[in-house]
Amino acid sequence: MKSGQRKVSLVTGGVRGLGLAVARALADRGDIVHITYRGSHDRASALEAEFSGRVHLVDLSDANATSMLIETIAEQSGRLDNIVHAVGDYETGTASSAETLVKMWQSNVQTAMNVADSGLGMLREAQGAFVFFGCAGLAGLGPRRASAAYAASKSALVALMRSLALEEAAFGVRVNMISPGLIPHDAAHKGTLDPDLIAKIPMGRVGTPEEVASAALWLTSDGSLYTTGADIPVAGGWML
């Protein structure tokens, strides 16, 4: 990258919650930041002035639409250094709920694969970073009674992340994951404020969107040039 040239970052799902916190942190660092949304039209409209011309309406479960998004970013900004994929619905459902499992797979895994298929070429050119969002506590492969479908999709995403990290290392692309714990924000599930769950956090408190964004800043910085295939929990020790 030429001296003084700004990095270009894409934050999918960047109009609300943790995605917006990451997008703003990257912009504060000096990145040119593109954000996407699917249904949050009011939020997206309110952010047009802040991310002028770089707020994109796209359904990332559609491979063609995702490819068009990356082409648009290339036309507008000429490069793409980082992708932070903050898209992924949460829904309760048992392991036997096939309909919920399909929905969680499409939202959490298929969207990630579509973004990877379309965006990795530009990341290779920049030798950049790809950051997924996971779920704290999956490393032990413990069962989930109320969120089995969601946990299954996020477990698959861990495997996908590590596989991409292995494949892309030769091209200089780092692929990692941030796994938030209980982080209240404007788009969080109500369970985030469950006092029984909060009481189980070893550090004695919930986290903040800014703390999650700090992890994303590091994983997309030159300080992480030798880090790939890592799943970093931002969870205060929750579910250890």
CSV table of C-alpha atoms in Angstrom, one decimal:
chain,number,residue,atom,x,y,z
A,1,MET,CA,0.0,0.0,0.0
A,2,LYS,CA,1.3,3.4,-1.0
A,3,SER,CA,2.3,5.8,1.8
A,4,GLY,CA,-0.7,7.8,3.0
A,5,GLN,CA,-3.2,5.5,1.2
A,6,ARG,CA,-6.2,4.7,3.3
A,7,LYS,CA,-7.4,1.1,3.9
A,8,VAL,CA,-10.8,0.1,2.7
A,9,SER,CA,-12.9,-2.0,4.9
A,10,LEU,CA,-16.3,-3.7,4.5
A,11,VAL,CA,-18.5,-4.4,7.5
A,12,THR,CA,-21.5,-6.5,6.7
A,13,GLY,CA,-24.5,-5.9,8.9
A,14,GLY,CA,-22.8,-2.6,9.8
A,15,VAL,CA,-25.9,-0.5,10.4
A,16,ARG,CA,-26.7,-1.7,13.9
A,17,GLY,CA,-25.4,-3.4,17.0
A,18,LEU,CA,-21.9,-4.8,17.0
A,19,GLY,CA,-21.4,-4.3,13.3
A,20,LEU,CA,-22.0,-0.6,13.7
A,21,ALA,CA,-19.6,-0.4,16.6
A,22,VAL,CA,-16.9,-2.1,14.4
A,23,ALA,CA,-17.7,0.2,11.4
A,24,ARG,CA,-17.3,3.3,13.5
A,25,ALA,CA,-14.1,2.1,15.1
A,26,LEU,CA,-12.6,1.4,11.7
A,27,ALA,CA,-13.7,4.8,10.4
A,28,ASP,CA,-12.2,6.5,13.5
A,29,ARG,CA,-8.9,4.7,12.6
A,30,GLY,CA,-9.0,6.3,9.2
A,31,ASP,CA,-10.4,3.5,7.1
A,32,ILE,CA,-12.8,4.1,4.2
A,33,VAL,CA,-15.7,1.9,5.5
A,34,HIS,CA,-18.5,0.3,3.5
A,35,ILE,CA,-21.5,-1.1,5.4
A,36,THR,CA,-24.4,-3.3,4.4
A,37,TYR,CA,-27.9,-3.9,5.5
A,38,ARG,CA,-30.9,-6.0,4.5
A,39,GLY,CA,-34.0,-4.8,6.4
A,40,SER,CA,-33.0,-2.0,8.7
A,41,HIS,CA,-34.0,0.8,6.3
A,42,ASP,CA,-34.5,3.5,8.9
A,43,ARG,CA,-31.2,2.8,10.5
A,44,ALA,CA,-29.4,2.8,7.1
A,45,SER,CA,-31.0,6.1,6.1
A,46,ALA,CA,-29.8,7.7,9.4
A,47,LEU,CA,-26.2,6.6,8.6
A,48,GLU,CA,-26.0,8.0,5.0
A,49,ALA,CA,-24.3,11.2,6.1
A,50,GLU,CA,-21.8,9.3,8.3
A,51,PHE,CA,-20.9,6.7,5.6
A,52,SER,CA,-21.6,8.8,2.5
A,53,GLY,CA,-22.4,6.7,-0.5
A,54,ARG,CA,-21.1,3.6,1.2
A,55,VAL,CA,-24.3,2.2,2.8
A,56,HIS,CA,-25.3,-0.8,0.6
A,57,LEU,CA,-28.7,-2.7,0.6
A,58,VAL,CA,-27.9,-6.3,-0.1
A,59,ASP,CA,-29.2,-9.8,0.7
A,60,LEU,CA,-25.9,-11.7,1.4
A,61,SER,CA,-27.7,-15.0,1.1
A,62,ASP,CA,-27.9,-14.3,-2.6
A,63,ALA,CA,-24.6,-15.1,-4.2
A,64,ASN,CA,-25.2,-12.8,-7.3
A,65,ALA,CA,-26.1,-9.9,-5.1
A,66,THR,CA,-23.0,-10.4,-3.0
A,67,SER,CA,-20.8,-10.5,-6.1
A,68,MET,CA,-22.4,-7.2,-7.2
A,69,LEU,CA,-21.7,-5.6,-3.8
A,70,ILE,CA,-18.0,-6.4,-4.1
A,71,GLU,CA,-17.9,-5.1,-7.7
A,72,THR,CA,-19.5,-1.9,-6.5
A,73,ILE,CA,-16.9,-1.5,-3.7
A,74,ALA,CA,-14.1,-2.1,-6.3
A,75,GLU,CA,-15.6,0.6,-8.5
A,76,GLN,CA,-16.0,3.1,-5.7
A,77,SER,CA,-12.9,2.6,-3.7
A,78,GLY,CA,-10.5,0.7,-5.9
A,79,ARG,CA,-9.4,-1.8,-3.3
A,80,LEU,CA,-10.6,-3.9,-0.3
A,81,ASP,CA,-8.3,-4.5,2.6
A,82,ASN,CA,-10.6,-6.0,5.3
A,83,ILE,CA,-13.9,-7.7,5.6
A,84,VAL,CA,-15.7,-8.0,9.0
A,85,HIS,CA,-18.7,-10.2,8.5
A,86,ALA,CA,-21.1,-9.2,11.3
A,87,VAL,CA,-24.2,-10.8,9.7
A,88,GLY,CA,-25.9,-13.7,11.4
A,89,ASP,CA,-29.4,-14.1,13.0
A,90,TYR,CA,-30.0,-15.6,16.4
A,91,GLU,CA,-33.1,-17.7,17.0
A,92,THR,CA,-33.9,-20.2,19.7
A,93,GLY,CA,-34.8,-23.7,18.6
A,94,THR,CA,-34.1,-27.3,19.6
A,95,ALA,CA,-31.9,-29.7,17.8
A,96,SER,CA,-34.9,-31.3,16.1
A,97,SER,CA,-36.2,-28.0,14.6
A,98,ALA,CA,-35.2,-28.6,11.0
A,99,GLU,CA,-36.8,-25.3,9.8
A,100,THR,CA,-34.8,-23.3,12.3
A,101,LEU,CA,-31.6,-25.1,11.5
A,102,VAL,CA,-32.0,-24.3,7.8
A,103,LYS,CA,-32.6,-20.6,8.6
A,104,MET,CA,-29.6,-20.4,10.9
A,105,TRP,CA,-27.4,-22.1,8.3
A,106,GLN,CA,-28.4,-19.7,5.6
A,107,SER,CA,-28.0,-16.6,7.8
A,108,ASN,CA,-24.7,-17.6,9.6
A,109,VAL,CA,-22.9,-19.9,7.2
A,110,GLN,CA,-24.2,-19.3,3.6
A,111,THR,CA,-23.8,-15.5,3.9
A,112,ALA,CA,-20.2,-16.0,5.1
A,113,MET,CA,-19.4,-18.3,2.2
A,114,ASN,CA,-20.9,-16.0,-0.3
A,115,VAL,CA,-18.9,-13.0,1.0
A,116,ALA,CA,-15.7,-15.2,0.9
A,117,ASP,CA,-16.4,-16.4,-2.6
A,118,SER,CA,-16.8,-12.8,-3.9
A,119,GLY,CA,-14.3,-10.9,-1.7
A,120,LEU,CA,-11.2,-13.1,-1.2
A,121,GLY,CA,-9.8,-12.1,-4.6
A,122,MET,CA,-9.5,-8.5,-3.5
A,123,LEU,CA,-8.2,-9.5,0.0
A,124,ARG,CA,-5.5,-11.5,-1.7
A,125,GLU,CA,-4.4,-8.4,-3.7
A,126,ALA,CA,-4.3,-6.4,-0.5
A,127,GLN,CA,-3.0,-9.3,1.7
A,128,GLY,CA,-5.7,-8.2,4.1
A,129,ALA,CA,-7.9,-9.7,6.8
A,130,PHE,CA,-11.2,-11.5,7.0
A,131,VAL,CA,-13.0,-11.5,10.4
A,132,PHE,CA,-16.0,-13.7,11.2
A,133,PHE,CA,-18.4,-13.3,14.1
A,134,GLY,CA,-18.9,-16.5,16.2
A,135,CYS,CA,-20.4,-17.4,19.5
A,136,ALA,CA,-18.6,-17.7,22.8
A,137,GLY,CA,-18.3,-21.2,24.3
A,138,LEU,CA,-18.4,-23.3,21.2
A,139,ALA,CA,-14.8,-24.6,21.7
A,140,GLY,CA,-15.9,-27.3,24.1
A,141,LEU,CA,-18.7,-28.5,21.7
A,142,GLY,CA,-21.1,-28.5,24.6
A,143,PRO,CA,-24.8,-29.1,23.9
A,144,ARG,CA,-27.3,-26.2,23.8
A,145,ARG,CA,-30.9,-26.9,24.8
A,146,ALA,CA,-32.6,-23.7,23.7
A,147,SER,CA,-30.3,-22.6,20.9
A,148,ALA,CA,-29.1,-25.8,19.3
A,149,ALA,CA,-29.7,-24.7,15.7
A,150,TYR,CA,-27.8,-21.5,16.2
A,151,ALA,CA,-24.9,-23.1,18.0
A,152,ALA,CA,-24.7,-25.8,15.2
A,153,SER,CA,-24.5,-23.1,12.5
A,154,LYS,CA,-21.8,-21.1,14.4
A,155,SER,CA,-19.9,-24.4,15.0
A,156,ALA,CA,-19.9,-24.9,11.3
A,157,LEU,CA,-18.7,-21.3,10.8
A,158,VAL,CA,-15.7,-22.1,13.1
A,159,ALA,CA,-14.7,-25.0,10.8
A,160,LEU,CA,-15.2,-22.8,7.7
A,161,MET,CA,-13.1,-20.0,9.2
A,162,ARG,CA,-10.2,-22.4,10.1
A,163,SER,CA,-10.4,-24.0,6.7
A,164,LEU,CA,-10.2,-20.7,4.9
A,165,ALA,CA,-7.4,-19.6,7.2
A,166,LEU,CA,-5.4,-22.7,6.1
A,167,GLU,CA,-6.2,-22.2,2.4
A,168,GLU,CA,-5.6,-18.4,2.3
A,169,ALA,CA,-2.4,-18.3,4.3
A,170,ALA,CA,-0.3,-18.9,1.2
A,171,PHE,CA,-1.8,-15.7,-0.3
A,172,GLY,CA,-1.1,-13.6,2.8
A,173,VAL,CA,-4.8,-13.3,3.9
A,174,ARG,CA,-5.5,-13.7,7.6
A,175,VAL,CA,-8.8,-15.3,8.5
A,176,ASN,CA,-10.0,-15.1,12.2
A,177,MET,CA,-13.1,-15.0,14.3
A,178,ILE,CA,-14.4,-12.9,17.2
A,179,SER,CA,-16.8,-14.7,19.5
A,180,PRO,CA,-18.7,-12.3,21.7
A,181,GLY,CA,-20.3,-13.3,25.0
A,182,LEU,CA,-23.1,-11.3,26.6
A,183,ILE,CA,-22.8,-7.9,25.0
A,184,PRO,CA,-25.9,-5.7,25.3
A,185,HIS,CA,-26.6,-3.5,22.4
A,186,ASP,CA,-29.5,-2.0,20.4
A,187,ALA,CA,-30.0,-5.1,18.4
A,188,ALA,CA,-29.2,-7.8,21.0
A,189,HIS,CA,-31.5,-10.7,22.0
A,190,LYS,CA,-33.3,-10.1,25.3
A,191,GLY,CA,-31.4,-13.0,26.8
A,192,THR,CA,-28.3,-10.8,26.9
A,193,LEU,CA,-29.8,-9.2,30.0
A,194,ASP,CA,-30.7,-12.4,31.8
A,195,PRO,CA,-29.4,-11.9,35.3
A,196,ASP,CA,-28.9,-15.7,35.8
A,197,LEU,CA,-26.5,-15.7,32.8
A,198,ILE,CA,-24.7,-12.5,33.8
A,199,ALA,CA,-24.1,-14.1,37.2
A,200,LYS,CA,-22.0,-16.8,35.5
A,201,ILE,CA,-19.5,-14.4,33.9
A,202,PRO,CA,-16.2,-14.8,35.8
A,203,MET,CA,-15.3,-11.1,35.3
A,204,GLY,CA,-18.6,-10.1,36.9
A,205,ARG,CA,-20.1,-7.9,34.1
A,206,VAL,CA,-21.3,-7.9,30.6
A,207,GLY,CA,-19.1,-6.6,27.8
A,208,THR,CA,-19.5,-3.5,25.6
A,209,PRO,CA,-19.8,-3.1,21.8
A,210,GLU,CA,-16.6,-1.0,22.0
A,211,GLU,CA,-14.7,-4.0,23.5
A,212,VAL,CA,-15.8,-6.2,20.6
A,213,ALA,CA,-14.8,-3.4,18.2
A,214,SER,CA,-11.3,-3.3,19.8
A,215,ALA,CA,-10.8,-6.9,18.9
A,216,ALA,CA,-11.8,-6.2,15.3
A,217,LEU,CA,-9.4,-3.3,15.2
A,218,TRP,CA,-6.5,-5.5,16.2
A,219,LEU,CA,-7.4,-8.4,13.9
A,220,THR,CA,-7.5,-5.9,10.9
A,221,SER,CA,-4.2,-4.1,11.9
A,222,ASP,CA,-0.6,-4.8,11.2
A,223,GLY,CA,-0.2,-6.0,14.8
A,224,SER,CA,-2.0,-9.2,13.8
A,225,LEU,CA,0.0,-10.0,10.6
A,226,TYR,CA,1.1,-13.4,12.1
A,227,THR,CA,-2.3,-14.4,13.5
A,228,THR,CA,-4.7,-16.6,11.5
A,229,GLY,CA,-7.2,-19.3,12.3
A,230,ALA,CA,-7.9,-17.9,15.7
A,231,ASP,CA,-11.2,-17.8,17.5
A,232,ILE,CA,-10.9,-14.9,20.0
A,233,PRO,CA,-13.6,-14.9,22.7
A,234,VAL,CA,-14.7,-11.4,24.0
A,235,ALA,CA,-16.7,-12.8,26.8
A,236,GLY,CA,-15.2,-12.0,30.2
A,237,GLY,CA,-14.5,-15.7,30.7
A,238,TRP,CA,-18.2,-16.7,30.1
A,239,MET,CA,-18.7,-20.4,29.4
A,240,LEU,CA,-15.1,-21.4,30.3
